[in-house]
Amino acid sequence: SVLGMIAALVLAWVASAKVLAPLRWFTATARSISESDLSQRIPVHAKDELADMATTFNEMMDRLEASFSTQRNFINDAGHELKTPISIVRGHLELMDDNNPEEINETVALVFDELDRISRFVEDLILLVKAERLDFLKLELVDIENLSLEFFNKAKALATRNWCLDKTGKGKVVLDRQRLTQAMMNLAQNAVQHTITPDTIAIGSSISEGEVKFWVRDTGEGINLADQQIIFERFARASNSRAGSNGTGLGLSIVKVIAQAHHGEVIVDSLPGKGATFSIFLPVRE
């Protein structure tokens, strides 16, 4: 009986060690994780409930690491973008001649222009933050044809181009009129920045098979294939973007988050030298 009890205790000890090993790994991994190092993961060597829990924990850490990395890069990029206009304002104020009225007026005009740019930048940042809130969209029933005409009439005021209305969809859908207007105006402004006066910029819409499509196309310089993979990221700009553009680098990111908030997507179809077409696809809400 004593030998049997000892054998049972030894087997129980070995079994408990195997069962508790993943828990010890959990504890050690959790202690090694910090804000500056989220790369630690729990090794998975089996196919049981504890292994499933470890896999779920690792997947959670993957999401957290990606989120922290995105947030860190976003803060760094935002700081870099704000540094330039602040340096411009400071430099011109320091060099301004108080006895030269003409120079004072030029400096004041430049400072106000840079402040306007900072204001637009901050507003774009706030919008991107709001996009994660549940009340970001104010949905209403909207007539597609009338909305497309509104887009066209507003876009024509952005710059002198050969503006065209391709066609308009017929029907009514549920969407956020103001947010979608903002997205389309961003696409129109983007088209303006990549075209010159004789170029054509067209706006259109269609609805079919449970999906509504809005688009802005232009006959401008087009977008390189490599750039098409990154232009919807925050602060990204195409490598062949025209000099002198004073955009914030957030316009297409805003278009993307507005489309995603509607459970849709935005895609670009372009070839260098042959223009570009940006299309927003949204599901038709009943």
Coordinates of C-alpha atoms in Angstrom, one line a residue:
S1 CA 0.0 0.0 0.0
V2 CA 2.8 2.4 0.9
L3 CA 4.6 1.6 -2.4
G4 CA 1.4 2.1 -4.3
M5 CA 0.8 5.4 -2.6
I6 CA 4.3 6.6 -3.3
A7 CA 3.9 5.6 -7.0
A8 CA 0.6 7.4 -7.2
L9 CA 2.1 10.6 -5.7
V10 CA 5.0 10.5 -8.1
L11 CA 2.6 10.1 -11.1
A12 CA 0.4 12.9 -9.7
W13 CA 3.4 15.1 -9.3
V14 CA 4.6 14.5 -12.9
A15 CA 1.1 15.0 -14.3
S16 CA 0.5 18.2 -12.3
A17 CA 3.9 19.5 -13.5
K18 CA 2.8 19.0 -17.1
V19 CA -0.6 20.6 -16.5
L20 CA 0.9 23.6 -14.6
A21 CA 3.8 24.2 -17.0
P22 CA 1.6 26.3 -19.5
L23 CA 0.4 28.3 -16.5
R24 CA 3.9 29.0 -15.4
W25 CA 4.7 30.1 -19.0
F26 CA 1.6 32.4 -18.8
T27 CA 3.0 34.0 -15.7
A28 CA 6.5 34.4 -16.9
T29 CA 5.3 35.8 -20.3
A30 CA 2.9 38.2 -18.6
R31 CA 5.7 39.5 -16.3
S32 CA 8.1 40.0 -19.2
I33 CA 5.6 42.1 -21.2
S34 CA 6.0 45.8 -20.9
E35 CA 4.9 48.9 -22.8
S36 CA 8.2 49.0 -24.7
D37 CA 8.3 45.3 -25.4
L38 CA 5.2 43.5 -26.5
S39 CA 7.0 40.8 -28.5
Q40 CA 6.9 38.0 -25.9
R41 CA 4.6 35.0 -26.7
I42 CA 3.7 31.8 -25.0
P43 CA 5.1 28.7 -26.7
V44 CA 2.4 26.2 -27.8
H45 CA 3.4 22.6 -28.1
A46 CA 0.2 20.7 -27.6
K47 CA -3.4 20.6 -28.8
D48 CA -5.6 20.9 -25.7
E49 CA -7.6 23.5 -23.8
L50 CA -4.6 25.2 -22.4
A51 CA -2.9 25.3 -25.8
D52 CA -6.1 26.9 -27.2
M53 CA -6.0 29.5 -24.4
A54 CA -2.3 30.2 -25.1
T55 CA -3.0 30.6 -28.8
T56 CA -5.8 33.0 -28.0
F57 CA -3.5 35.0 -25.7
N58 CA -0.8 35.2 -28.4
E59 CA -3.3 36.4 -30.9
M60 CA -4.5 39.1 -28.5
M61 CA -0.9 40.2 -28.0
D62 CA -0.4 40.3 -31.8
R63 CA -3.4 42.7 -32.0
L64 CA -2.1 44.8 -29.1
E65 CA 1.4 45.0 -30.5
A66 CA 0.1 46.1 -33.9
S67 CA -2.2 48.7 -32.2
F68 CA 0.6 50.1 -30.1
S69 CA 2.9 50.2 -33.1
T70 CA 0.3 52.1 -35.2
Q71 CA -0.3 54.5 -32.4
R72 CA 3.4 55.2 -31.9
N73 CA 4.0 55.8 -35.6
F74 CA 0.9 58.0 -35.8
I75 CA 2.1 60.2 -33.0
N76 CA 5.6 60.4 -34.5
D77 CA 4.2 61.3 -37.9
A78 CA 1.8 63.9 -36.4
G79 CA 4.6 65.5 -34.5
H80 CA 6.7 65.6 -37.7
E81 CA 3.9 67.2 -39.7
L82 CA 3.3 69.9 -37.1
K83 CA 7.0 70.7 -36.7
T84 CA 7.3 72.2 -40.2
P85 CA 4.6 74.9 -40.0
I86 CA 5.6 75.8 -36.5
S87 CA 9.2 76.2 -37.6
I88 CA 8.1 78.3 -40.6
V89 CA 6.0 80.6 -38.3
R90 CA 8.8 81.0 -35.7
G91 CA 11.5 81.6 -38.3
H92 CA 9.5 84.4 -40.1
L93 CA 8.5 86.1 -36.9
E94 CA 12.1 86.1 -35.6
L95 CA 13.4 87.6 -38.9
M96 CA 10.6 90.2 -39.3
D97 CA 11.7 93.8 -39.5
D98 CA 9.4 95.9 -37.2
N99 CA 10.2 99.0 -39.2
N100 CA 9.2 97.6 -42.5
P101 CA 5.3 97.7 -42.9
E102 CA 5.4 95.8 -46.2
E103 CA 7.4 92.9 -44.6
I104 CA 5.2 92.9 -41.6
N105 CA 2.1 92.5 -43.8
E106 CA 3.7 89.6 -45.8
T107 CA 4.8 87.9 -42.6
V108 CA 1.3 88.2 -41.0
A109 CA -0.3 86.8 -44.2
L110 CA 2.2 83.8 -44.2
V111 CA 1.6 83.2 -40.4
F112 CA -2.2 83.1 -40.9
D113 CA -1.8 80.7 -43.9
E114 CA 0.3 78.3 -41.8
L115 CA -2.1 78.6 -38.9
D116 CA -4.9 77.7 -41.2
R117 CA -2.9 74.6 -42.3
I118 CA -2.4 73.6 -38.7
S119 CA -6.1 74.0 -38.0
R120 CA -7.0 71.8 -41.0
F121 CA -4.5 69.2 -39.8
V122 CA -5.9 69.2 -36.3
E123 CA -9.5 68.9 -37.6
D124 CA -8.4 65.9 -39.7
L125 CA -6.8 64.2 -36.7
I126 CA -9.9 64.8 -34.6
L127 CA -12.1 63.2 -37.4
L128 CA -9.9 60.1 -37.6
V129 CA -10.2 59.7 -33.8
K130 CA -14.0 60.2 -34.0
A131 CA -14.2 57.5 -36.7
E132 CA -13.8 54.9 -34.0
R133 CA -16.9 56.0 -32.1
L134 CA -20.3 54.4 -32.5
D135 CA -22.0 57.7 -33.2
F136 CA -19.6 58.7 -36.0
L137 CA -22.3 58.3 -38.6
K138 CA -25.7 60.1 -38.8
L139 CA -27.6 57.9 -41.1
E140 CA -30.5 59.1 -43.2
L141 CA -32.4 58.1 -46.3
V142 CA -30.8 59.9 -49.3
D143 CA -31.6 60.2 -53.0
I144 CA -28.5 59.1 -54.9
E145 CA -29.2 61.3 -58.0
N146 CA -29.7 64.5 -56.0
L147 CA -26.6 63.7 -53.8
S148 CA -24.5 63.1 -56.9
L149 CA -25.5 66.5 -58.3
E150 CA -24.6 68.1 -55.0
F151 CA -21.1 66.5 -55.2
F152 CA -20.7 67.8 -58.7
N153 CA -21.8 71.4 -58.0
K154 CA -19.6 71.6 -54.9
A155 CA -16.5 70.1 -56.6
K156 CA -16.7 72.6 -59.5
A157 CA -15.8 75.4 -57.1
L158 CA -12.5 73.8 -56.1
A159 CA -10.5 74.8 -59.2
T160 CA -10.7 75.5 -62.9
R161 CA -10.9 72.1 -64.6
N162 CA -12.9 70.4 -67.3
W163 CA -15.6 69.1 -64.8
C164 CA -18.0 66.4 -66.1
L165 CA -20.9 64.5 -64.6
D166 CA -20.6 60.9 -65.9
K167 CA -23.9 59.5 -64.7
T168 CA -26.0 59.3 -61.6
G169 CA -27.6 56.3 -59.9
K170 CA -31.4 56.1 -59.5
G171 CA -32.8 55.2 -56.1
K172 CA -32.6 56.0 -52.3
V173 CA -30.1 54.5 -49.8
V174 CA -29.3 55.0 -46.1
L175 CA -26.0 56.7 -45.5
D176 CA -24.4 59.7 -43.8
R177 CA -24.8 62.6 -46.2
Q178 CA -22.3 64.9 -44.6
R179 CA -19.6 62.2 -44.1
L180 CA -19.9 60.9 -47.6
T181 CA -19.8 64.5 -49.0
Q182 CA -16.6 65.0 -47.1
A183 CA -15.1 61.8 -48.6
M184 CA -16.1 62.8 -52.1
M185 CA -14.8 66.4 -51.7
N186 CA -11.5 64.9 -50.5
L187 CA -11.3 62.7 -53.6
A188 CA -12.2 65.8 -55.8
Q189 CA -9.5 67.9 -54.0
N190 CA -7.0 65.0 -54.5
A191 CA -7.9 65.0 -58.2
V192 CA -7.3 68.7 -58.5
Q193 CA -3.9 68.4 -56.9
H194 CA -2.9 65.8 -59.5
T195 CA -4.2 67.6 -62.6
I196 CA -3.8 70.9 -64.5
T197 CA -6.4 73.3 -65.9
P198 CA -7.1 71.4 -69.3
D199 CA -7.5 68.0 -67.6
T200 CA -10.9 66.4 -67.0
I201 CA -12.3 65.5 -63.6
A202 CA -15.5 63.6 -63.6
I203 CA -17.9 62.6 -60.9
G204 CA -20.6 59.9 -61.0
S205 CA -22.6 57.3 -59.2
S206 CA -24.5 54.0 -59.8
I207 CA -26.5 51.5 -57.9
S208 CA -27.0 47.8 -58.6
E209 CA -27.1 44.4 -57.0
G210 CA -27.3 45.7 -53.4
E211 CA -24.3 48.1 -53.8
V212 CA -24.0 51.8 -54.5
K213 CA -20.9 53.2 -56.1
F214 CA -19.6 56.8 -56.2
W215 CA -16.5 57.7 -58.1
V216 CA -14.1 60.5 -59.0
R217 CA -12.0 60.1 -62.1
D218 CA -9.4 62.4 -63.7
T219 CA -7.1 62.5 -66.7
G220 CA -4.1 63.7 -64.7
E221 CA -0.7 62.3 -64.0
G222 CA -1.8 59.0 -62.6
I223 CA -0.4 57.0 -59.7
N224 CA 2.5 54.5 -59.6
L225 CA 1.5 51.0 -58.8
A226 CA 3.8 51.0 -55.7
D227 CA 2.2 54.2 -54.4
Q228 CA -1.3 52.7 -54.8
Q229 CA -0.5 50.3 -52.0
I230 CA 0.2 53.1 -49.5
I231 CA -1.8 56.2 -50.5
F232 CA -4.6 55.4 -48.1
E233 CA -2.3 55.2 -45.1
R234 CA -2.0 58.3 -42.8
F235 CA 0.5 60.9 -43.9
A236 CA 1.3 59.0 -47.1
R237 CA 1.8 60.9 -50.3
A238 CA 2.4 59.7 -53.9
S239 CA 6.0 59.9 -55.0
N240 CA 5.0 61.8 -58.2
S241 CA 2.8 64.2 -56.3
R242 CA 3.0 67.8 -57.7
A243 CA 5.3 70.2 -55.8
G244 CA 3.6 72.8 -53.8
S245 CA 0.8 70.6 -52.5
N246 CA -0.2 71.8 -49.0
G247 CA -2.4 68.9 -48.1
T248 CA -2.1 67.2 -44.7
G249 CA -1.5 63.7 -46.0
L250 CA -4.7 62.6 -44.3
G251 CA -7.3 63.2 -47.0
L252 CA -7.4 59.7 -48.5
S253 CA -7.1 58.2 -45.0
I254 CA -10.3 60.0 -44.1
V255 CA -12.0 58.7 -47.3
K256 CA -11.0 55.2 -46.2
V257 CA -12.4 55.4 -42.7
I258 CA -15.7 57.0 -43.9
A259 CA -16.1 54.1 -46.4
Q260 CA -15.3 51.5 -43.7
A261 CA -17.7 53.2 -41.3
H262 CA -20.4 52.5 -43.9
H263 CA -19.1 48.9 -44.1
G264 CA -17.8 49.7 -47.6
E265 CA -14.4 50.2 -49.2
V266 CA -12.5 52.6 -51.5
I267 CA -10.3 51.5 -54.3
V268 CA -8.1 53.2 -56.9
D269 CA -7.6 52.3 -60.5
S270 CA -4.7 54.1 -62.1
L271 CA -1.8 54.0 -64.5
P272 CA 1.0 56.6 -64.6
G273 CA 0.2 59.3 -67.2
K274 CA -3.3 58.0 -67.8
G275 CA -5.2 59.5 -64.8
A276 CA -6.9 57.8 -61.9
T277 CA -10.3 56.7 -60.8
F278 CA -11.2 56.5 -57.1
S279 CA -14.4 54.5 -56.3
I280 CA -16.3 54.2 -53.1
F281 CA -18.4 51.1 -52.8
L282 CA -21.1 51.0 -50.1
P283 CA -23.6 48.2 -49.3
V284 CA -27.3 49.3 -49.7
R285 CA -28.9 49.5 -46.3
E286 CA -32.5 48.5 -46.1

